[in-house]
Amino acid sequence: MKKLVCCLAVALIVGCSSTSRMIDSNIDVAELNNGTELSQSKVTVYLNNEGTDRASVRFETRYKSEPNRVHRLYIFDEDVPALKSLLTKVLKDELTVKDMLEPVNFGRDKGVFGQTKSGDKEYVRINTVEGFYLFPESSIPNLINVLNQLQDAAKLKTNK
């Protein structure tokens, strides 16, 4: 009985220490081949560890060309200001080459942020160790909204 109580206590502590919930995002990612858009896939976004010192969002998608592989991108609350600034510059058409050459933090990974054009469409490009992500320009406001939710989740930790 004592072992059972200890196991339940450990399970409760571990289960409560890392929370994750799906948030509405309406974000797509595109696949390009030789400058032509092949397809767009929906991105599922999870808010992790809300109210802790490691709040983050996790983007997950399955590209149509690789349906059995899940691509993930993590963004932590401390990464938000730089990323929001870059996304805002894209919306205002103020992104410079210097901005695209500066590495951007994505949790433990460093990545490169850029802009790609294909025909009459524009995309935000994020390259990380895990892979690359092409977000259509129409997804930028939704990306900013997700980053705002992450900032709000991080504020919970400072108000505790």
Coordinates of C-alpha atoms in Angstrom, one line a residue:
M1 CA 0.0 0.0 0.0
K2 CA 2.8 2.4 0.9
K3 CA 4.5 1.7 -2.5
L4 CA 1.2 2.4 -4.3
V5 CA 0.8 5.8 -2.5
C6 CA 4.4 6.7 -3.3
C7 CA 4.0 5.8 -7.0
L8 CA 0.8 7.8 -7.2
A9 CA 2.4 10.8 -5.6
V10 CA 5.4 10.7 -8.1
A11 CA 3.0 10.3 -11.0
L12 CA 1.0 13.3 -9.9
I13 CA 4.1 15.4 -9.4
V14 CA 5.5 14.4 -12.8
G15 CA 2.1 14.8 -14.5
C16 CA 1.6 18.3 -13.1
S17 CA 5.1 19.5 -13.8
S18 CA 4.8 19.5 -17.5
T19 CA 1.5 20.6 -19.0
S20 CA 0.6 20.9 -22.6
R21 CA -2.6 22.1 -24.3
M22 CA -3.5 22.6 -27.9
I23 CA -4.3 26.2 -28.8
D24 CA -6.2 27.4 -31.9
S25 CA -3.8 28.8 -34.4
N26 CA -5.1 28.5 -38.0
I27 CA -1.5 28.4 -39.3
D28 CA -0.4 26.7 -42.5
V29 CA 3.1 25.7 -43.7
A30 CA 3.9 25.3 -47.4
E31 CA 6.1 22.9 -49.4
L32 CA 7.9 24.3 -52.4
N33 CA 9.7 22.5 -55.2
N34 CA 11.7 24.5 -57.8
G35 CA 9.9 27.6 -56.8
T36 CA 6.4 26.2 -57.1
E37 CA 4.1 25.6 -54.1
L38 CA 3.2 21.9 -54.0
S39 CA 0.9 21.9 -51.0
Q40 CA 0.0 23.4 -47.7
S41 CA -0.3 21.5 -44.4
K42 CA -2.0 22.6 -41.2
V43 CA 0.1 23.2 -38.1
T44 CA -1.0 22.0 -34.7
V45 CA 0.2 24.3 -31.9
Y46 CA 0.7 23.3 -28.3
L47 CA 1.3 25.6 -25.4
N48 CA 3.6 23.9 -22.9
N49 CA 4.4 24.5 -19.3
E50 CA 2.0 27.5 -18.9
G51 CA 2.8 29.5 -15.8
T52 CA 6.3 28.0 -15.3
D53 CA 9.8 29.4 -16.0
R54 CA 10.0 27.4 -19.3
A55 CA 6.8 28.3 -21.1
S56 CA 7.0 27.4 -24.7
V57 CA 5.0 26.6 -27.8
R58 CA 5.5 23.6 -30.0
F59 CA 4.5 23.6 -33.7
E60 CA 3.9 20.2 -35.2
T61 CA 3.1 19.4 -38.8
R62 CA 3.1 16.5 -41.2
Y63 CA 4.1 17.5 -44.7
K64 CA 2.1 15.8 -47.4
S65 CA 5.4 14.6 -49.0
E66 CA 6.4 12.9 -45.7
P67 CA 3.1 12.0 -43.9
N68 CA 4.8 9.6 -41.5
R69 CA 7.3 12.2 -40.1
V70 CA 6.3 14.8 -37.6
H71 CA 8.2 18.1 -37.9
R72 CA 8.5 20.1 -34.7
L73 CA 9.5 23.7 -33.9
Y74 CA 9.9 24.9 -30.4
I75 CA 9.7 28.6 -29.3
F76 CA 10.3 29.6 -25.7
D77 CA 9.0 32.7 -24.0
E78 CA 12.4 34.4 -24.1
D79 CA 12.6 34.0 -27.9
V80 CA 9.3 35.9 -28.5
P81 CA 10.5 39.5 -28.6
A82 CA 13.0 39.0 -31.4
L83 CA 10.7 36.7 -33.4
K84 CA 7.7 39.2 -33.1
S85 CA 10.0 42.0 -34.2
L86 CA 11.0 40.0 -37.3
L87 CA 7.4 39.1 -38.2
T88 CA 6.3 42.7 -37.8
K89 CA 9.2 43.8 -40.2
V90 CA 7.9 41.3 -42.7
L91 CA 4.4 42.7 -42.5
K92 CA 5.7 46.2 -42.9
D93 CA 8.1 45.1 -45.7
E94 CA 11.0 46.3 -43.7
L95 CA 13.0 43.1 -43.3
T96 CA 16.7 43.6 -44.3
V97 CA 19.5 41.3 -45.3
K98 CA 21.2 42.0 -42.0
D99 CA 18.0 40.8 -40.2
M100 CA 18.1 37.6 -42.2
L101 CA 21.8 37.0 -41.4
E102 CA 21.4 37.2 -37.6
P103 CA 20.8 33.8 -35.9
V104 CA 17.5 33.6 -34.0
N105 CA 17.0 31.4 -30.9
F106 CA 14.4 28.7 -30.9
G107 CA 14.8 27.1 -27.5
R108 CA 18.1 25.2 -27.5
D109 CA 18.5 25.6 -31.2
K110 CA 19.6 28.5 -33.3
G111 CA 17.9 29.2 -36.6
V112 CA 17.8 31.6 -39.5
F113 CA 14.8 33.7 -40.2
G114 CA 14.1 34.9 -43.8
Q115 CA 11.6 35.6 -46.5
T116 CA 11.0 33.6 -49.6
K117 CA 9.0 34.6 -52.7
S118 CA 7.5 32.1 -55.1
G119 CA 5.6 33.6 -58.0
D120 CA 3.1 36.0 -56.5
K121 CA 3.2 34.5 -53.0
E122 CA 5.5 35.4 -50.1
Y123 CA 6.6 33.1 -47.3
V124 CA 8.3 33.5 -43.9
R125 CA 11.1 31.0 -43.8
I126 CA 12.6 29.5 -40.6
N127 CA 15.5 27.2 -40.9
T128 CA 16.6 25.2 -37.8
V129 CA 18.5 22.1 -37.1
E130 CA 15.2 20.1 -37.2
G131 CA 14.3 21.4 -40.6
F132 CA 12.8 24.3 -42.4
Y133 CA 9.4 25.8 -42.2
L134 CA 7.7 28.0 -44.8
F135 CA 4.8 29.9 -43.4
P136 CA 2.6 31.7 -46.0
E137 CA 2.3 35.5 -45.5
S138 CA -1.3 35.0 -44.6
S139 CA -0.3 33.0 -41.5
I140 CA 1.9 35.8 -40.0
P141 CA -1.0 37.5 -38.0
N142 CA -1.8 34.1 -36.5
L143 CA 1.8 33.4 -35.7
I144 CA 2.0 36.7 -33.9
N145 CA -1.2 35.8 -32.0
V146 CA 0.4 32.5 -30.9
L147 CA 3.5 34.4 -29.7
N148 CA 1.2 36.8 -27.7
Q149 CA -0.4 33.8 -26.1
L150 CA 3.0 32.5 -25.2
Q151 CA 4.0 35.8 -23.7
D152 CA 0.8 35.8 -21.6
A153 CA 1.6 32.3 -20.4
A154 CA 5.0 33.5 -19.3
K155 CA 3.5 36.4 -17.5
L156 CA 1.6 33.9 -15.3
K157 CA 4.9 32.7 -13.9
T158 CA 5.9 36.2 -12.8
N159 CA 2.5 36.9 -11.2
K160 CA 2.6 33.7 -9.0

